[in-house]
Amino acid sequence: AQSVTQPDIHITVSEGASLELRCNYSYGATPYLFWYVQSPGQGLQLLLKYFSGDTLVQGIKGFEAEFKRSQSSFNLRKPSVHWSDAAEYFCAGKTSYDKVIFGPGTSLSVIP
Amino acid sequence: EPEVTQTPSHQVTQMGQEVILRCVPISNHLYFYWYRQILGQKVEFLVSFYNNEISEKSEIFDDQFSVERPDGSNFTLKIRSTKLEDSAMYFCASIQPQHFGDGTRLSIL
C-alpha cells in the first residue's frame, strides 16, 4: 500500500544549527513528493516539491530536499535554523492525479 | 499565484446540526479534494472530485458527508448531523501542484 513515513515525531535543534527531517515513501512507482509546513492553527504551506529531474530540490525559506530513489527517501534540510522555523512539518506523496498521502508529521522546536 | 480560498475560516455548530464548508478552487483545475486534520493529528484524505462526481473516497467519508459543485466554481463539503468527533480543520485542495486552502476550523459543541 502507498504510504509516507516520518520516523521522527519531534525534533529539537538550537537556533543556527543545521536541520534534517527524514521522510520515507512506499509507492509502486516514483511518486511526486512534497514538504509542507504548518504553524499552530494555520494552514499548510508548500515548502517544495519533487516531480522529476534534479534530485536536489530548492524550496522557500532556505529549505532544500534530496530525493534518493535507492533509499526511498526525501529528506528535508536547512543549513541554519531560525526560531521562526518552529512548526509542524509534513512530508507527502502522490501519483499522477491520485490523492496526496501525508506522513504523520515531525514537530520542530528551536532553542534560542 | 492563484489560490484556493475557503470560507468560513471558523465555524461553530451545535452537535446534530448540518454544516456546509465552502471552497473556491483554482480556476481551470478539474480535480478537487477535501482533507481533514483532527487537532494534533496528521492530515487525512476524505474525498476527491473530478468531472462533477466523486472519484475516490476514504472510509472516513461515510453517508454523513457529501460534496458537490453547485455553480461551477464553488466546491462544497456538507456534513449532516454533526458529531463531536467531526471537530477538525478541513482543507480543500486543487491539483498540480497540490494547493491547499487555509482551511476551515470546525468546532462542534
PDB file of N, CA, C and O in Angstrom, chain A residues 32 34 36 38 41-44 46 49 51 90 94 96-105, chain B residues 31 33 35 37 41-45 48 56 89 91 95-103 105:
ATOM      1  N   TYR A  32       5.230  11.807  -6.897  1.00  0.00           N
ATOM      2  CA  TYR A  32       5.527  13.213  -6.678  1.00  0.00           C
ATOM      3  C   TYR A  32       5.640  13.378  -5.165  1.00  0.00           C
ATOM      4  O   TYR A  32       4.849  12.816  -4.406  1.00  0.00           O
ATOM      5  N   PHE A  34       6.337  16.006  -1.695  1.00  0.00           N
ATOM      6  CA  PHE A  34       6.144  17.368  -1.217  1.00  0.00           C
ATOM      7  C   PHE A  34       6.580  17.466   0.247  1.00  0.00           C
ATOM      8  O   PHE A  34       6.525  16.493   0.989  1.00  0.00           O
ATOM      9  N   TYR A  36       5.447  20.122   3.369  1.00  0.00           N
ATOM     10  CA  TYR A  36       4.607  21.226   3.804  1.00  0.00           C
ATOM     11  C   TYR A  36       5.006  21.616   5.221  1.00  0.00           C
ATOM     12  O   TYR A  36       5.462  20.785   6.010  1.00  0.00           O
ATOM     13  N   GLN A  38       3.397  23.663   8.699  1.00  0.00           N
ATOM     14  CA  GLN A  38       2.157  24.142   9.309  1.00  0.00           C
ATOM     15  C   GLN A  38       2.458  24.744  10.673  1.00  0.00           C
ATOM     16  O   GLN A  38       2.950  24.044  11.569  1.00  0.00           O
ATOM     17  N   GLY A  41      -2.460  26.148  14.367  1.00  0.00           N
ATOM     18  CA  GLY A  41      -3.728  26.764  13.997  1.00  0.00           C
ATOM     19  C   GLY A  41      -3.784  27.319  12.588  1.00  0.00           C
ATOM     20  O   GLY A  41      -4.773  27.944  12.209  1.00  0.00           O
ATOM     21  N   GLN A  42      -2.733  27.067  11.826  1.00  0.00           N
ATOM     22  CA  GLN A  42      -2.677  27.633  10.476  1.00  0.00           C
ATOM     23  C   GLN A  42      -2.855  26.550   9.415  1.00  0.00           C
ATOM     24  O   GLN A  42      -2.985  25.367   9.729  1.00  0.00           O
ATOM     25  N   GLY A  43      -2.840  26.988   8.167  1.00  0.00           N
ATOM     26  CA  GLY A  43      -2.979  26.062   7.061  1.00  0.00           C
ATOM     27  C   GLY A  43      -1.664  25.432   6.672  1.00  0.00           C
ATOM     28  O   GLY A  43      -0.654  25.543   7.374  1.00  0.00           O
ATOM     29  N   LEU A  44      -1.668  24.758   5.545  1.00  0.00           N
ATOM     30  CA  LEU A  44      -0.499  24.041   5.038  1.00  0.00           C
ATOM     31  C   LEU A  44       0.190  24.896   3.980  1.00  0.00           C
ATOM     32  O   LEU A  44      -0.422  25.288   2.993  1.00  0.00           O
ATOM     33  N   LEU A  46       3.176  25.011   1.212  1.00  0.00           N
ATOM     34  CA  LEU A  46       4.065  24.170   0.426  1.00  0.00           C
ATOM     35  C   LEU A  46       5.477  24.736   0.461  1.00  0.00           C
ATOM     36  O   LEU A  46       5.707  25.865   0.063  1.00  0.00           O
ATOM     37  N   LYS A  49       8.633  20.850  -3.808  1.00  0.00           N
ATOM     38  CA  LYS A  49       8.048  19.659  -4.411  1.00  0.00           C
ATOM     39  C   LYS A  49       9.058  19.033  -5.365  1.00  0.00           C
ATOM     40  O   LYS A  49       9.919  19.714  -5.926  1.00  0.00           O
ATOM     41  N   PHE A  51       9.011  16.506  -8.709  1.00  0.00           N
ATOM     42  CA  PHE A  51       8.243  15.773  -9.703  1.00  0.00           C
ATOM     43  C   PHE A  51       9.151  14.852 -10.515  1.00  0.00           C
ATOM     44  O   PHE A  51       8.814  13.701 -10.763  1.00  0.00           O
ATOM     45  N   PHE A  90       5.244  18.326   7.377  1.00  0.00           N
ATOM     46  CA  PHE A  90       4.628  17.135   6.808  1.00  0.00           C
ATOM     47  C   PHE A  90       5.264  16.810   5.458  1.00  0.00           C
ATOM     48  O   PHE A  90       5.343  17.661   4.576  1.00  0.00           O
ATOM     49  N   LYS A  94       2.219  11.687  -3.842  1.00  0.00           N
ATOM     50  CA  LYS A  94       1.058  11.378  -4.673  1.00  0.00           C
ATOM     51  C   LYS A  94       1.546  10.856  -6.009  1.00  0.00           C
ATOM     52  O   LYS A  94       2.690  11.064  -6.381  1.00  0.00           O
ATOM     53  N   SER A  96       0.409  10.947 -10.078  1.00  0.00           N
ATOM     54  CA  SER A  96      -0.463  11.493 -11.116  1.00  0.00           C
ATOM     55  C   SER A  96      -1.605  12.291 -10.509  1.00  0.00           C
ATOM     56  O   SER A  96      -1.380  13.205  -9.736  1.00  0.00           O
ATOM     57  N   TYR A  97      -2.833  11.927 -10.789  1.00  0.00           N
ATOM     58  CA  TYR A  97      -3.984  12.655 -10.273  1.00  0.00           C
ATOM     59  C   TYR A  97      -4.562  12.004  -9.030  1.00  0.00           C
ATOM     60  O   TYR A  97      -5.674  12.291  -8.630  1.00  0.00           O
ATOM     61  N   ASP A  98      -3.792  11.160  -8.409  1.00  0.00           N
ATOM     62  CA  ASP A  98      -4.213  10.496  -7.185  1.00  0.00           C
ATOM     63  C   ASP A  98      -4.195  11.489  -6.022  1.00  0.00           C
ATOM     64  O   ASP A  98      -3.690  12.593  -6.121  1.00  0.00           O
ATOM     65  N   LYS A  99      -4.741  11.061  -4.919  1.00  0.00           N
ATOM     66  CA  LYS A  99      -4.777  11.903  -3.737  1.00  0.00           C
ATOM     67  C   LYS A  99      -3.380  12.018  -3.131  1.00  0.00           C
ATOM     68  O   LYS A  99      -2.504  11.188  -3.346  1.00  0.00           O
ATOM     69  N   VAL A 100      -3.198  13.077  -2.356  1.00  0.00           N
ATOM     70  CA  VAL A 100      -1.970  13.248  -1.592  1.00  0.00           C
ATOM     71  C   VAL A 100      -2.075  12.407  -0.332  1.00  0.00           C
ATOM     72  O   VAL A 100      -3.103  12.401   0.345  1.00  0.00           O
ATOM     73  N   ILE A 101      -1.017  11.696  -0.021  1.00  0.00           N
ATOM     74  CA  ILE A 101      -0.931  10.937   1.221  1.00  0.00           C
ATOM     75  C   ILE A 101       0.102  11.616   2.097  1.00  0.00           C
ATOM     76  O   ILE A 101       1.239  11.828   1.666  1.00  0.00           O
ATOM     77  N   PHE A 102      -0.296  11.952   3.300  1.00  0.00           N
ATOM     78  CA  PHE A 102       0.581  12.671   4.207  1.00  0.00           C
ATOM     79  C   PHE A 102       1.261  11.718   5.188  1.00  0.00           C
ATOM     80  O   PHE A 102       0.674  10.713   5.617  1.00  0.00           O
ATOM     81  N   GLY A 103       2.479  12.081   5.549  1.00  0.00           N
ATOM     82  CA  GLY A 103       3.122  11.428   6.660  1.00  0.00           C
ATOM     83  C   GLY A 103       2.545  11.955   7.965  1.00  0.00           C
ATOM     84  O   GLY A 103       1.762  12.906   7.966  1.00  0.00           O
ATOM     85  N   PRO A 104       2.939  11.378   9.079  1.00  0.00           N
ATOM     86  CA  PRO A 104       2.365  11.751  10.378  1.00  0.00           C
ATOM     87  C   PRO A 104       2.856  13.090  10.903  1.00  0.00           C
ATOM     88  O   PRO A 104       2.284  13.619  11.856  1.00  0.00           O
ATOM     89  N   GLY A 105       3.898  13.621  10.280  1.00  0.00           N
ATOM     90  CA  GLY A 105       4.402  14.916  10.711  1.00  0.00           C
ATOM     91  C   GLY A 105       5.557  14.824  11.677  1.00  0.00           C
ATOM     92  O   GLY A 105       5.680  13.856  12.435  1.00  0.00           O
TER      93      GLY A 105
ATOM     94  N   TYR B  31      -9.537  18.712 -10.764  1.00  0.00           N
ATOM     95  CA  TYR B  31      -9.539  17.787  -9.637  1.00  0.00           C
ATOM     96  C   TYR B  31      -9.571  18.576  -8.342  1.00  0.00           C
ATOM     97  O   TYR B  31      -8.780  19.505  -8.161  1.00  0.00           O
ATOM     98  N   TYR B  33     -10.179  18.234  -3.909  1.00  0.00           N
ATOM     99  CA  TYR B  33     -10.049  17.308  -2.796  1.00  0.00           C
ATOM    100  C   TYR B  33     -10.491  17.974  -1.497  1.00  0.00           C
ATOM    101  O   TYR B  33     -10.362  19.186  -1.331  1.00  0.00           O
ATOM    102  N   TYR B  35      -9.692  17.339   2.667  1.00  0.00           N
ATOM    103  CA  TYR B  35      -8.902  16.649   3.664  1.00  0.00           C
ATOM    104  C   TYR B  35      -9.357  17.115   5.046  1.00  0.00           C
ATOM    105  O   TYR B  35      -9.913  18.201   5.207  1.00  0.00           O
ATOM    106  N   GLN B  37      -8.070  17.356   9.276  1.00  0.00           N
ATOM    107  CA  GLN B  37      -6.994  17.237  10.246  1.00  0.00           C
ATOM    108  C   GLN B  37      -7.558  17.467  11.636  1.00  0.00           C
ATOM    109  O   GLN B  37      -7.865  18.606  12.011  1.00  0.00           O
ATOM    110  N   GLN B  41      -3.189  15.839  14.941  1.00  0.00           N
ATOM    111  CA  GLN B  41      -3.005  14.626  14.162  1.00  0.00           C
ATOM    112  C   GLN B  41      -2.618  14.959  12.727  1.00  0.00           C
ATOM    113  O   GLN B  41      -2.494  16.110  12.354  1.00  0.00           O
ATOM    114  N   LYS B  42      -2.415  13.930  11.944  1.00  0.00           N
ATOM    115  CA  LYS B  42      -1.977  14.168  10.577  1.00  0.00           C
ATOM    116  C   LYS B  42      -3.165  14.504   9.690  1.00  0.00           C
ATOM    117  O   LYS B  42      -4.329  14.365  10.064  1.00  0.00           O
ATOM    118  N   VAL B  43      -2.843  14.953   8.498  1.00  0.00           N
ATOM    119  CA  VAL B  43      -3.858  15.329   7.523  1.00  0.00           C
ATOM    120  C   VAL B  43      -4.371  14.062   6.836  1.00  0.00           C
ATOM    121  O   VAL B  43      -3.583  13.266   6.319  1.00  0.00           O
ATOM    122  N   GLU B  44      -5.689  13.888   6.818  1.00  0.00           N
ATOM    123  CA  GLU B  44      -6.287  12.672   6.266  1.00  0.00           C
ATOM    124  C   GLU B  44      -7.126  12.999   5.028  1.00  0.00           C
ATOM    125  O   GLU B  44      -7.888  13.967   5.023  1.00  0.00           O
ATOM    126  N   PHE B  45      -7.016  12.166   4.049  1.00  0.00           N
ATOM    127  CA  PHE B  45      -7.801  12.308   2.823  1.00  0.00           C
ATOM    128  C   PHE B  45      -9.261  11.952   3.101  1.00  0.00           C
ATOM    129  O   PHE B  45      -9.557  10.951   3.746  1.00  0.00           O
ATOM    130  N   SER B  48     -12.010  12.811  -3.272  1.00  0.00           N
ATOM    131  CA  SER B  48     -11.567  13.523  -4.464  1.00  0.00           C
ATOM    132  C   SER B  48     -12.741  13.629  -5.428  1.00  0.00           C
ATOM    133  O   SER B  48     -13.631  12.768  -5.448  1.00  0.00           O
ATOM    134  N   GLU B  56     -12.822   9.228  -5.756  1.00  0.00           N
ATOM    135  CA  GLU B  56     -12.339   8.344  -4.707  1.00  0.00           C
ATOM    136  C   GLU B  56     -12.767   8.908  -3.365  1.00  0.00           C
ATOM    137  O   GLU B  56     -12.856  10.117  -3.195  1.00  0.00           O
ATOM    138  N   MET B  89      -9.867  20.629  11.466  1.00  0.00           N
ATOM    139  CA  MET B  89      -9.619  21.540  10.356  1.00  0.00           C
ATOM    140  C   MET B  89      -9.951  20.790   9.068  1.00  0.00           C
ATOM    141  O   MET B  89      -9.561  19.632   8.912  1.00  0.00           O
ATOM    142  N   PHE B  91      -9.536  20.993   4.988  1.00  0.00           N
ATOM    143  CA  PHE B  91      -8.794  21.651   3.922  1.00  0.00           C
ATOM    144  C   PHE B  91      -9.331  21.223   2.558  1.00  0.00           C
ATOM    145  O   PHE B  91      -9.545  20.039   2.298  1.00  0.00           O
ATOM    146  N   ILE B  95      -5.424  20.553  -7.694  1.00  0.00           N
ATOM    147  CA  ILE B  95      -4.312  19.706  -8.113  1.00  0.00           C
ATOM    148  C   ILE B  95      -3.187  20.443  -8.799  1.00  0.00           C
ATOM    149  O   ILE B  95      -3.350  21.489  -9.372  1.00  0.00           O
ATOM    150  N   GLN B  96      -2.047  19.872  -8.821  1.00  0.00           N
ATOM    151  CA  GLN B  96      -0.884  20.137  -9.651  1.00  0.00           C
ATOM    152  C   GLN B  96      -0.430  21.577  -9.702  1.00  0.00           C
ATOM    153  O   GLN B  96      -0.827  22.321 -10.586  1.00  0.00           O
ATOM    154  N   PRO B  97       0.510  22.072  -8.910  1.00  0.00           N
ATOM    155  CA  PRO B  97       0.908  21.374  -7.702  1.00  0.00           C
ATOM    156  C   PRO B  97      -0.193  21.448  -6.661  1.00  0.00           C
ATOM    157  O   PRO B  97      -1.093  22.281  -6.772  1.00  0.00           O
ATOM    158  N   GLN B  98      -0.104  20.623  -5.700  1.00  0.00           N
ATOM    159  CA  GLN B  98      -1.210  20.492  -4.764  1.00  0.00           C
ATOM    160  C   GLN B  98      -1.320  21.757  -3.916  1.00  0.00           C
ATOM    161  O   GLN B  98      -0.564  21.982  -2.997  1.00  0.00           O
ATOM    162  N   HIS B  99      -2.293  22.561  -4.239  1.00  0.00           N
ATOM    163  CA  HIS B  99      -2.531  23.791  -3.492  1.00  0.00           C
ATOM    164  C   HIS B  99      -3.620  23.541  -2.476  1.00  0.00           C
ATOM    165  O   HIS B  99      -4.690  23.049  -2.811  1.00  0.00           O
ATOM    166  N   PHE B 100      -3.342  23.928  -1.255  1.00  0.00           N
ATOM    167  CA  PHE B 100      -4.333  23.818  -0.204  1.00  0.00           C
ATOM    168  C   PHE B 100      -4.861  25.189   0.189  1.00  0.00           C
ATOM    169  O   PHE B 100      -4.114  26.160   0.211  1.00  0.00           O
ATOM    170  N   GLY B 101      -6.143  25.216   0.494  1.00  0.00           N
ATOM    171  CA  GLY B 101      -6.690  26.422   1.102  1.00  0.00           C
ATOM    172  C   GLY B 101      -6.211  26.526   2.534  1.00  0.00           C
ATOM    173  O   GLY B 101      -5.556  25.623   3.056  1.00  0.00           O
ATOM    174  N   ASP B 102      -6.544  27.646   3.153  1.00  0.00           N
ATOM    175  CA  ASP B 102      -6.114  27.879   4.538  1.00  0.00           C
ATOM    176  C   ASP B 102      -6.931  27.083   5.548  1.00  0.00           C
ATOM    177  O   ASP B 102      -6.609  27.082   6.735  1.00  0.00           O
ATOM    178  N   GLY B 103      -7.989  26.449   5.075  1.00  0.00           N
ATOM    179  CA  GLY B 103      -8.748  25.578   5.953  1.00  0.00           C
ATOM    180  C   GLY B 103      -9.910  26.251   6.636  1.00  0.00           C
ATOM    181  O   GLY B 103      -9.952  27.481   6.777  1.00  0.00           O
ATOM    182  N   ARG B 105     -11.801  25.822  10.296  1.00  0.00           N
ATOM    183  CA  ARG B 105     -11.786  25.150  11.601  1.00  0.00           C
ATOM    184  C   ARG B 105     -13.221  24.921  12.025  1.00  0.00           C
ATOM    185  O   ARG B 105     -13.975  25.874  12.220  1.00  0.00           O
TER     186      ARG B 105
END
